[in-house]
Coordinates of N, CA and C in Angstrom, one line a residue:
Chain A
G96 N -64.5 149.6 240.8 CA -63.8 150.4 241.9 C -62.7 151.2 241.4
A97 N -62.1 152.1 242.2 CA -61.1 153.0 241.9 C -59.8 152.2 241.6
V98 N -59.0 152.7 240.7 CA -57.7 152.0 240.3 C -56.6 152.9 240.5
V99 N -55.5 152.3 241.1 CA -54.3 153.0 241.3 C -53.2 152.2 240.6
S100 N -52.4 152.9 239.8 CA -51.3 152.1 239.1 C -50.0 152.6 239.6
Q101 N -49.0 151.8 239.4 CA -47.6 152.1 239.8 C -46.7 151.7 238.6
H102 N -45.7 152.5 238.4 CA -44.8 152.2 237.4 C -43.4 152.7 237.8
P103 N -42.4 151.8 237.6 CA -42.4 150.4 237.1 C -42.9 149.5 238.1
S104 N -43.2 148.2 237.8 CA -43.5 147.2 238.7 C -42.3 146.6 239.3
R105 N -41.2 146.6 238.6 CA -39.9 146.1 239.1 C -38.8 147.0 238.5
V106 N -37.8 147.2 239.3 CA -36.7 147.9 238.8 C -35.4 147.5 239.5
I107 N -34.4 147.3 238.7 CA -33.1 147.0 239.3 C -32.1 148.1 238.9
C108 N -31.4 148.7 239.9 CA -30.5 149.8 239.6 C -29.2 149.5 240.3
K109 N -28.2 150.3 239.9 CA -26.9 150.1 240.5 C -26.8 151.1 241.7
S110 N -26.0 150.7 242.6 CA -25.8 151.6 243.8 C -25.3 152.9 243.4
G111 N -25.9 154.0 243.9 CA -25.5 155.3 243.7 C -26.3 156.0 242.6
T112 N -27.2 155.3 242.0 CA -28.1 155.9 241.0 C -29.4 156.3 241.6
S113 N -30.2 157.0 240.9 CA -31.5 157.4 241.4 C -32.6 156.7 240.6
V114 N -33.7 156.5 241.3 CA -34.8 155.7 240.7 C -36.1 156.5 241.0
K115 N -36.9 156.7 239.9 CA -38.2 157.3 240.1 C -39.4 156.3 240.0
I116 N -40.3 156.4 240.9 CA -41.5 155.5 240.9 C -42.7 156.4 240.8
E117 N -43.6 156.0 239.9 CA -44.8 156.8 239.7 C -46.0 156.1 240.3
C118 N -46.9 156.9 240.8 CA -48.2 156.4 241.4 C -49.3 157.2 240.8
R119 N -50.2 156.6 240.1 CA -51.3 157.3 239.4 C -52.6 156.8 239.9
S120 N -53.6 157.7 240.1 CA -55.0 157.4 240.3 C -55.6 157.5 239.0
L121 N -56.2 156.4 238.5 CA -56.7 156.4 237.1 C -58.0 156.9 236.9
D122 N -58.9 156.8 237.9 CA -60.3 157.2 237.6 C -60.9 158.1 238.8
F123 N -60.0 158.7 239.5 CA -60.5 159.6 240.6 C -59.3 160.6 240.9
Q124 N -59.7 161.6 241.5 CA -58.7 162.6 241.9 C -58.3 162.3 243.4
A125 N -57.0 162.3 243.5 CA -56.4 162.0 244.8 C -55.7 163.2 245.4
T126 N -56.3 163.8 246.3 CA -55.7 165.0 246.9 C -54.5 164.6 247.8
T127 N -54.6 163.3 248.3 CA -53.6 162.8 249.2 C -53.2 161.4 248.7
M128 N -51.9 161.3 248.7 CA -51.3 160.0 248.4 C -50.3 159.6 249.5
F129 N -50.2 158.3 249.7 CA -49.3 157.8 250.8 C -48.3 156.9 250.1
W130 N -47.1 156.9 250.7 CA -46.0 156.0 250.3 C -45.6 155.1 251.4
Y131 N -45.6 153.8 251.1 CA -45.3 152.8 252.1 C -44.1 152.0 251.6
R132 N -43.3 151.4 252.6 CA -42.2 150.5 252.2 C -42.4 149.2 253.0
Q133 N -42.1 148.1 252.3 CA -42.3 146.8 252.9 C -41.0 146.0 252.6
F134 N -40.3 145.7 253.7 CA -39.1 144.8 253.5 C -39.6 143.3 253.5
P135 N -38.8 142.4 253.0 CA -39.3 141.0 252.9 C -39.8 140.5 254.2
K136 N -40.9 139.8 254.1 CA -41.5 139.2 255.3 C -41.8 140.1 256.4
Q137 N -42.0 141.4 256.1 CA -42.3 142.4 257.1 C -43.6 143.1 256.8
S138 N -44.0 144.0 257.7 CA -45.2 144.7 257.4 C -45.0 146.0 256.6
L139 N -46.0 146.6 256.2 CA -45.9 147.9 255.5 C -45.6 149.0 256.6
M140 N -44.7 149.9 256.2 CA -44.4 151.0 257.1 C -44.7 152.3 256.3
L141 N -45.4 153.2 256.8 CA -45.7 154.5 256.2 C -44.4 155.3 256.1
M142 N -44.1 155.8 254.9 CA -42.9 156.6 254.8 C -43.3 158.1 254.8
A143 N -44.3 158.4 254.0 CA -44.6 159.8 253.9 C -46.1 160.0 253.3
T144 N -46.6 161.2 253.5 CA -47.9 161.6 253.0 C -47.7 162.7 252.1
S145 N -48.2 162.6 250.9 CA -48.1 163.7 250.0 C -49.4 164.3 249.6
N146 N -49.5 165.6 249.7 CA -50.7 166.3 249.3 C -50.4 167.2 248.1
E147 N -51.4 167.1 247.2 CA -51.2 167.8 245.9 C -50.9 169.3 246.1
G148 N -49.8 169.7 245.5 CA -49.4 171.1 245.5 C -48.7 171.6 246.8
S149 N -48.4 170.7 247.7 CA -47.6 171.1 248.9 C -46.5 170.1 249.2
K150 N -45.7 170.4 250.1 CA -44.6 169.5 250.5 C -45.1 168.3 251.2
A151 N -44.4 167.2 251.0 CA -44.8 165.9 251.6 C -44.4 166.0 253.1
T152 N -45.2 165.2 253.9 CA -44.9 165.1 255.3 C -44.3 163.7 255.5
Y153 N -43.1 163.7 256.1 CA -42.3 162.4 256.2 C -42.5 161.9 257.7
E154 N -42.5 160.5 257.7 CA -42.6 159.9 259.0 C -41.2 160.0 259.7
Q155 N -41.2 159.8 261.0 CA -39.9 159.9 261.7 C -39.0 158.8 261.2
G156 N -37.7 159.2 261.0 CA -36.7 158.2 260.6 C -36.6 158.1 259.1
V157 N -37.5 158.8 258.3 CA -37.4 158.7 256.8 C -36.7 160.0 256.3
E158 N -35.6 159.8 255.6 CA -34.8 160.9 255.1 C -35.5 161.6 253.9
K159 N -35.9 162.8 254.1 CA -36.6 163.5 253.1 C -35.7 163.9 251.9
D160 N -34.4 164.0 252.1 CA -33.5 164.3 251.0 C -33.2 163.1 250.2
K161 N -33.4 161.9 250.8 CA -33.1 160.7 250.1 C -34.4 160.2 249.3
F162 N -35.5 160.4 249.9 CA -36.8 160.0 249.3 C -37.6 161.2 248.9
L163 N -37.4 161.6 247.7 CA -38.0 162.8 247.2 C -39.4 162.5 246.7
I164 N -40.4 163.3 247.2 CA -41.8 163.0 246.8 C -42.3 164.3 246.2
N165 N -43.0 164.1 245.0 CA -43.6 165.2 244.3 C -45.0 164.8 244.0
H166 N -45.9 165.7 244.3 CA -47.4 165.4 244.0 C -47.9 166.6 243.2
A167 N -47.5 166.6 242.0 CA -47.7 167.8 241.1 C -49.1 167.9 240.6
S168 N -49.9 166.8 240.6 CA -51.2 166.9 240.1 C -52.1 166.0 240.9
L169 N -53.4 166.1 240.7 CA -54.4 165.3 241.5 C -54.4 163.8 241.1
T170 N -53.6 163.5 240.1 CA -53.6 162.0 239.8 C -52.2 161.4 239.7
L171 N -51.2 162.2 240.1 CA -49.9 161.7 240.0 C -49.0 162.1 241.2
S172 N -48.4 161.1 241.8 CA -47.3 161.4 242.8 C -46.1 160.5 242.4
T173 N -44.9 161.1 242.6 CA -43.7 160.4 242.3 C -42.8 160.3 243.5
L174 N -42.2 159.1 243.7 CA -41.2 158.9 244.7 C -39.8 158.7 244.0
T175 N -38.9 159.5 244.3 CA -37.5 159.3 243.8 C -36.6 158.9 244.9
V176 N -36.0 157.7 244.7 CA -35.0 157.3 245.6 C -33.6 157.8 245.1
T177 N -33.0 158.7 245.8 CA -31.8 159.3 245.3 C -30.6 158.5 245.9
S178 N -29.5 158.4 245.1 CA -28.3 157.7 245.5 C -28.7 156.4 246.2
A179 N -29.3 155.6 245.5 CA -29.8 154.3 246.1 C -28.7 153.4 246.5
H180 N -28.9 152.7 247.6 CA -28.0 151.7 248.1 C -28.7 150.4 248.3
P181 N -27.9 149.3 248.4 CA -28.6 148.0 248.6 C -29.6 148.0 249.7
E182 N -29.4 148.7 250.8 CA -30.3 148.7 251.9 C -31.7 149.3 251.6
D183 N -31.7 150.0 250.4 CA -33.0 150.6 250.0 C -33.8 149.6 249.2
S184 N -33.2 148.5 248.9 CA -34.0 147.4 248.2 C -35.2 147.1 249.0
S185 N -36.4 147.2 248.4 CA -37.6 147.0 249.2 C -38.8 147.0 248.2
F186 N -40.0 146.7 248.7 CA -41.2 146.8 248.0 C -41.9 148.1 248.4
Y187 N -42.0 149.0 247.4 CA -42.6 150.3 247.6 C -44.1 150.3 247.1
I188 N -45.0 150.7 248.0 CA -46.4 150.7 247.6 C -47.0 152.0 247.9
C189 N -47.8 152.5 247.0 CA -48.4 153.8 247.2 C -49.9 153.5 247.4
S190 N -50.6 154.4 248.0 CA -52.0 154.4 248.1 C -52.5 155.8 247.9
A191 N -53.7 155.9 247.3 CA -54.3 157.2 247.0 C -55.6 157.3 247.7
R192 N -55.9 158.5 248.2 CA -57.1 158.7 248.9 C -58.1 159.5 248.1
D193 N -59.3 158.9 247.9 CA -60.3 159.5 247.2 C -61.1 160.4 248.2
A194 N -60.9 161.7 248.0 CA -61.5 162.6 249.0 C -63.1 162.6 248.9
G195 N -63.6 162.0 247.9 CA -65.0 161.9 247.8 C -65.7 160.8 248.4
T196 N -64.9 159.9 249.1 CA -65.5 158.7 249.8 C -65.0 158.7 251.2
S197 N -65.7 157.8 252.0 CA -65.3 157.7 253.4 C -65.4 156.2 253.7
G198 N -64.9 155.9 254.9 CA -65.0 154.5 255.4 C -63.8 153.8 254.8
G199 N -63.9 152.5 254.7 CA -62.8 151.6 254.3 C -62.4 151.8 252.9
Y200 N -63.2 152.4 252.1 CA -62.9 152.5 250.7 C -62.1 153.8 250.4
E201 N -61.7 154.4 251.4 CA -61.1 155.7 251.2 C -59.7 155.7 250.7
Q202 N -59.0 154.5 250.8 CA -57.6 154.4 250.3 C -57.5 153.2 249.4
Y203 N -56.9 153.5 248.3 CA -56.8 152.5 247.2 C -55.3 152.3 247.0
F204 N -54.9 151.0 247.1 CA -53.4 150.7 247.0 C -53.0 150.4 245.5
G205 N -51.8 150.8 245.2 CA -51.3 150.4 243.9 C -50.7 149.0 244.0
P206 N -50.2 148.4 242.9 CA -49.7 147.1 242.9 C -48.3 146.9 243.5
G207 N -47.7 148.0 243.7 CA -46.3 148.0 244.3 C -45.2 148.0 243.3
T208 N -44.0 148.4 243.7 CA -42.8 148.4 242.9 C -41.7 147.8 243.7
R209 N -41.1 146.7 243.1 CA -40.1 146.0 243.7 C -38.7 146.6 243.3
L210 N -38.0 147.2 244.2 CA -36.7 147.9 243.9 C -35.6 147.0 244.4
T211 N -34.7 146.7 243.5 CA -33.5 146.0 243.9 C -32.3 146.8 243.5
V212 N -31.4 147.1 244.5 CA -30.2 147.9 244.2 C -29.0 147.0 244.3
T213 N -28.2 147.0 243.3 CA -27.1 146.0 243.2 C -25.8 146.8 243.5
Chain B
A70 N -45.0 151.3 272.5 CA -46.0 150.2 272.4 C -46.5 150.1 271.0
Q71 N -46.7 148.9 270.5 CA -47.2 148.7 269.2 C -48.7 149.2 269.1
K72 N -49.0 149.8 268.0 CA -50.4 150.3 267.9 C -51.3 149.2 267.4
I73 N -50.8 148.3 266.6 CA -51.5 147.1 266.0 C -50.8 145.9 266.4
T74 N -51.4 144.9 267.0 CA -50.8 143.7 267.4 C -51.5 142.5 266.8
Q75 N -50.8 141.7 266.0 CA -51.3 140.5 265.5 C -50.4 139.4 266.0
T76 N -51.0 138.6 266.9 CA -50.2 137.6 267.6 C -50.0 136.3 266.9
Q77 N -50.6 136.1 265.8 CA -50.4 134.8 265.1 C -49.6 135.0 263.8
P78 N -48.3 134.7 263.9 CA -47.4 134.8 262.7 C -47.9 133.9 261.6
G79 N -48.4 132.7 261.9 CA -48.8 131.8 260.9 C -49.9 130.9 261.4
M80 N -50.8 130.5 260.4 CA -51.9 129.6 260.8 C -52.1 128.6 259.6
F81 N -52.4 127.4 260.0 CA -52.8 126.4 259.1 C -54.3 126.0 259.4
V82 N -55.1 126.0 258.3 CA -56.5 125.7 258.5 C -57.0 124.8 257.4
Q83 N -57.8 123.9 257.7 CA -58.4 123.0 256.8 C -59.4 123.7 255.9
E84 N -59.4 123.4 254.6 CA -60.4 124.0 253.7 C -61.8 123.8 254.2
K85 N -62.6 124.8 254.0 CA -64.0 124.9 254.4 C -64.2 125.2 255.9
E86 N -63.2 125.2 256.7 CA -63.4 125.6 258.1 C -63.4 127.1 258.2
A87 N -63.9 127.6 259.3 CA -63.9 129.0 259.6 C -62.6 129.3 260.3
V88 N -62.1 130.5 260.1 CA -60.8 130.9 260.7 C -60.9 132.3 261.3
T89 N -60.3 132.5 262.4 CA -60.3 133.8 263.1 C -58.9 134.3 263.2
L90 N -58.7 135.5 262.6 CA -57.4 136.1 262.7 C -57.4 137.2 263.8
D91 N -56.5 137.2 264.7 CA -56.6 138.1 265.8 C -55.9 139.5 265.5
C92 N -56.5 140.5 266.1 CA -55.9 141.8 266.0 C -56.4 142.7 267.2
T93 N -55.4 143.2 267.9 CA -55.7 144.2 268.9 C -55.0 145.5 268.6
Y94 N -55.6 146.6 269.1 CA -55.1 147.9 268.7 C -55.0 148.8 269.9
D95 N -54.2 149.8 269.8 CA -54.0 150.8 270.9 C -54.1 152.2 270.3
T96 N -55.0 152.9 270.8 CA -55.2 154.3 270.5 C -55.9 155.1 271.6
S97 N -55.6 156.3 271.7 CA -56.4 157.2 272.6 C -57.3 158.1 271.9
D98 N -57.3 158.0 270.6 CA -58.2 158.8 269.7 C -59.5 158.2 269.7
P99 N -60.6 158.9 270.0 CA -61.9 158.4 270.0 C -62.5 158.0 268.7
S100 N -61.9 158.6 267.7 CA -62.3 158.4 266.3 C -61.2 157.7 265.5
Y101 N -61.5 156.5 265.0 CA -60.5 155.8 264.3 C -61.1 154.8 263.4
G102 N -60.4 154.2 262.5 CA -60.9 153.2 261.6 C -60.0 152.0 261.6
L103 N -60.6 150.8 261.4 CA -59.8 149.6 261.4 C -60.0 148.9 260.1
F104 N -59.0 148.4 259.5 CA -59.0 147.8 258.2 C -58.4 146.4 258.3
W105 N -58.8 145.5 257.4 CA -58.1 144.3 257.1 C -57.8 144.2 255.6
Y106 N -56.5 143.8 255.3 CA -56.1 143.7 254.0 C -55.5 142.3 253.8
K107 N -55.7 141.8 252.6 CA -55.1 140.5 252.2 C -54.0 140.8 251.2
Q108 N -52.8 140.2 251.4 CA -51.7 140.3 250.5 C -51.2 139.0 250.0
P109 N -51.6 138.6 248.7 CA -51.1 137.4 248.2 C -49.6 137.5 247.8
S110 N -49.1 136.5 247.3 CA -47.6 136.5 247.0 C -47.3 137.5 245.9
S111 N -48.3 137.9 245.1 CA -48.0 139.0 244.1 C -47.7 140.3 244.7
G112 N -48.1 140.5 246.0 CA -47.8 141.8 246.7 C -48.9 142.8 246.7
E113 N -49.9 142.7 245.9 CA -50.9 143.7 245.9 C -51.7 143.6 247.3
M114 N -52.2 144.8 247.7 CA -52.9 144.9 248.9 C -54.4 144.9 248.5
I115 N -55.1 143.9 249.0 CA -56.5 143.7 248.7 C -57.3 144.1 249.9
F116 N -58.2 145.1 249.8 CA -59.0 145.6 250.9 C -60.1 144.5 251.1
L117 N -60.3 144.2 252.4 CA -61.3 143.2 252.7 C -62.5 143.8 253.5
I118 N -62.2 144.5 254.5 CA -63.3 145.0 255.4 C -62.8 146.1 256.2
Y119 N -63.8 147.0 256.6 CA -63.5 148.2 257.4 C -64.5 148.3 258.6
Q120 N -64.0 148.8 259.7 CA -64.9 149.1 260.8 C -64.5 150.4 261.4
G121 N -65.5 151.3 261.5 CA -65.3 152.6 262.1 C -65.5 152.5 263.6
S122 N -64.9 153.4 264.3 CA -64.9 153.3 265.8 C -66.3 153.6 266.3
Y123 N -67.1 154.3 265.5 CA -68.5 154.7 266.0 C -69.5 153.8 265.4
D124 N -69.1 152.8 264.6 CA -70.1 151.9 264.0 C -70.7 151.0 265.1
Q125 N -72.0 150.9 265.1 CA -72.7 150.2 266.1 C -72.6 148.7 265.8
Q126 N -72.6 148.3 264.6 CA -72.7 146.9 264.2 C -71.4 146.5 263.6
N127 N -71.1 145.2 263.8 CA -69.9 144.6 263.2 C -70.0 144.6 261.7
A128 N -68.9 144.9 261.1 CA -68.9 144.9 259.6 C -68.9 143.5 259.0
T129 N -69.5 143.4 257.9 CA -69.5 142.1 257.2 C -69.4 142.4 255.7
E130 N -68.6 141.6 255.0 CA -68.4 141.7 253.6 C -68.3 140.3 253.0
G131 N -69.4 139.7 252.6 CA -69.4 138.4 252.0 C -69.0 137.4 253.1
R132 N -67.9 136.6 252.8 CA -67.4 135.6 253.8 C -66.6 136.2 254.9
Y133 N -66.4 137.5 254.8 CA -65.5 138.2 255.9 C -66.4 138.9 256.8
S134 N -66.1 138.8 258.1 CA -66.8 139.6 259.1 C -65.7 140.1 260.1
L135 N -66.0 141.2 260.7 CA -65.1 141.7 261.7 C -65.7 141.7 263.1
N136 N -65.1 141.0 264.0 CA -65.6 140.9 265.4 C -65.0 142.1 266.2
F137 N -65.8 143.1 266.3 CA -65.3 144.4 266.9 C -65.7 144.4 268.3
Q138 N -64.7 144.4 269.2 CA -65.0 144.5 270.6 C -64.2 145.7 271.1
K139 N -64.9 146.8 271.2 CA -64.3 148.1 271.4 C -63.7 148.2 272.8
A140 N -64.3 147.7 273.8 CA -63.8 147.8 275.2 C -62.5 147.0 275.3
R141 N -62.4 145.9 274.5 CA -61.2 145.1 274.5 C -60.2 145.6 273.5
K142 N -60.5 146.6 272.7 CA -59.7 147.1 271.6 C -59.3 145.9 270.8
S143 N -60.2 145.2 270.3 CA -60.0 144.0 269.5 C -60.8 144.1 268.2
A144 N -60.2 143.6 267.1 CA -60.9 143.7 265.8 C -60.5 142.5 265.0
N145 N -61.0 141.3 265.4 CA -60.6 140.1 264.8 C -61.4 139.9 263.5
L146 N -60.7 139.3 262.5 CA -61.3 139.0 261.2 C -61.7 137.6 261.2
V147 N -62.9 137.3 260.8 CA -63.4 136.0 260.7 C -63.7 135.7 259.2
I148 N -63.1 134.6 258.8 CA -63.4 134.1 257.4 C -64.2 132.8 257.5
S149 N -65.3 132.9 256.9 CA -66.2 131.7 257.0 C -65.9 130.8 255.8
A150 N -66.0 129.5 255.9 CA -65.9 128.6 254.8 C -64.6 128.8 254.0
S151 N -63.5 128.7 254.6 CA -62.2 129.0 254.0 C -62.0 128.3 252.7
Q152 N -61.3 128.9 251.7 CA -61.0 128.3 250.4 C -59.5 128.4 250.2
L153 N -59.1 127.5 249.3 CA -57.6 127.4 249.0 C -57.1 128.8 248.6
G154 N -57.9 129.6 247.9 CA -57.5 130.9 247.5 C -57.3 131.9 248.6
D155 N -57.7 131.6 249.8 CA -57.6 132.5 250.9 C -56.2 132.5 251.5
S156 N -55.4 131.5 251.0 CA -54.0 131.5 251.5 C -53.2 132.8 251.1
A157 N -52.7 133.5 252.1 CA -52.1 134.8 251.8 C -51.6 135.3 253.2
M158 N -51.0 136.5 253.1 CA -50.7 137.3 254.3 C -51.9 138.2 254.6
Y159 N -52.3 138.3 255.8 CA -53.4 139.2 256.2 C -52.9 140.2 257.2
F160 N -53.2 141.5 256.9 CA -52.7 142.6 257.7 C -54.0 143.3 258.3
C161 N -53.9 143.6 259.6 CA -54.8 144.5 260.3 C -54.2 145.9 260.3
A162 N -54.9 146.9 260.1 CA -54.4 148.3 260.0 C -55.4 149.2 260.7
M163 N -54.8 150.3 261.1 CA -55.6 151.4 261.8 C -55.3 152.7 261.2
R164 N -56.3 153.5 261.1 CA -56.2 154.9 260.8 C -56.7 155.7 262.0
E165 N -55.9 156.5 262.6 CA -56.4 157.3 263.7 C -56.9 158.7 263.2
G166 N -57.9 159.1 263.9 CA -58.5 160.4 263.4 C -59.8 160.1 262.6
G167 N -60.5 161.1 262.3 CA -61.8 160.9 261.7 C -61.8 160.6 260.2
G168 N -60.6 160.6 259.6 CA -60.6 160.3 258.2 C -60.7 161.5 257.3
G169 N -61.1 162.7 257.9 CA -61.2 163.9 257.1 C -59.8 164.5 256.8
G170 N -58.8 164.0 257.6 CA -57.5 164.5 257.4 C -56.7 163.6 256.4
A171 N -55.4 163.7 256.5 CA -54.6 162.9 255.6 C -53.8 161.9 256.4
D172 N -54.5 161.0 257.1 CA -53.8 160.1 257.9 C -53.5 158.7 257.3
G173 N -52.2 158.4 257.2 CA -51.9 157.1 256.7 C -52.3 156.0 257.7
L174 N -52.1 154.7 257.2 CA -52.4 153.6 258.0 C -51.2 153.0 258.8
T175 N -51.5 152.5 260.0 CA -50.5 151.8 260.7 C -50.8 150.3 260.7
F176 N -49.9 149.5 260.2 CA -50.2 148.1 260.0 C -49.6 147.2 261.1
G177 N -50.3 146.1 261.3 CA -49.7 145.1 262.2 C -48.7 144.3 261.4
K178 N -48.1 143.3 262.0 CA -47.0 142.5 261.4 C -47.5 141.4 260.5
G179 N -48.8 141.2 260.6 CA -49.4 140.2 259.6 C -49.5 138.8 260.2
T180 N -50.4 138.1 259.5 CA -50.6 136.6 259.8 C -50.5 135.9 258.5
H181 N -49.7 134.9 258.4 CA -49.6 134.1 257.2 C -50.6 133.0 257.3
L182 N -51.6 133.0 256.5 CA -52.7 132.0 256.6 C -52.5 131.0 255.4
I183 N -52.4 129.7 255.8 CA -52.3 128.7 254.7 C -53.5 127.8 254.9
I184 N -54.3 127.6 253.8 CA -55.4 126.8 253.8 C -55.0 125.4 253.2
Q185 N -55.3 124.4 253.9 CA -54.9 123.1 253.4 C -56.1 122.3 252.9
P186 N -55.9 121.6 251.8 CA -57.0 120.8 251.2 C -57.4 119.6 252.1

């Protein structure tokens, strides 16, 4: 099956710094990638949708200037958390959509990145 | 109103028994997809099963089946012959639209399933 990787798997940063998270589709081209956030013991919440070569679409309540998304190629999307604060500590998960498939196999999730801001 | 409702925060089931995890959804879009994912403590999201709104038959994948009742807007997951390794969080999710677009998934709050020996 298709594989999506995320890097890093865990990151600890100090308040006020920026952190970049990478999401890669390893064996397929992903025209669309999604970024989700999951707080402890809660559900996944869609943050934004990124399409290769265009600006990301953010969900209501998500600050686009704080969560910068770049989808520069068909296999890579990055999420940069700028000026991170402790309340940004969360589990960030990306998924990549294989435009060549349909049905339930259309989205493949990465393993997630656990961000801790101290 | 919540788009995906999972009413069972936690469930304890004896090993080898069948278990049903409830999910109801709300959408006015005639075309949608329903998903179930398993999330073990490691955090990865493991795809289990999918049901399209126009699919005539209930989806099945090995020990997993989806009891799709469209009129009731219900998409319950049934796990037959439960195993200790089935212990995890289970999320029901929905994609609205035909899938040809770039629609992310809306997730329910999840059910924490614990299989007891």
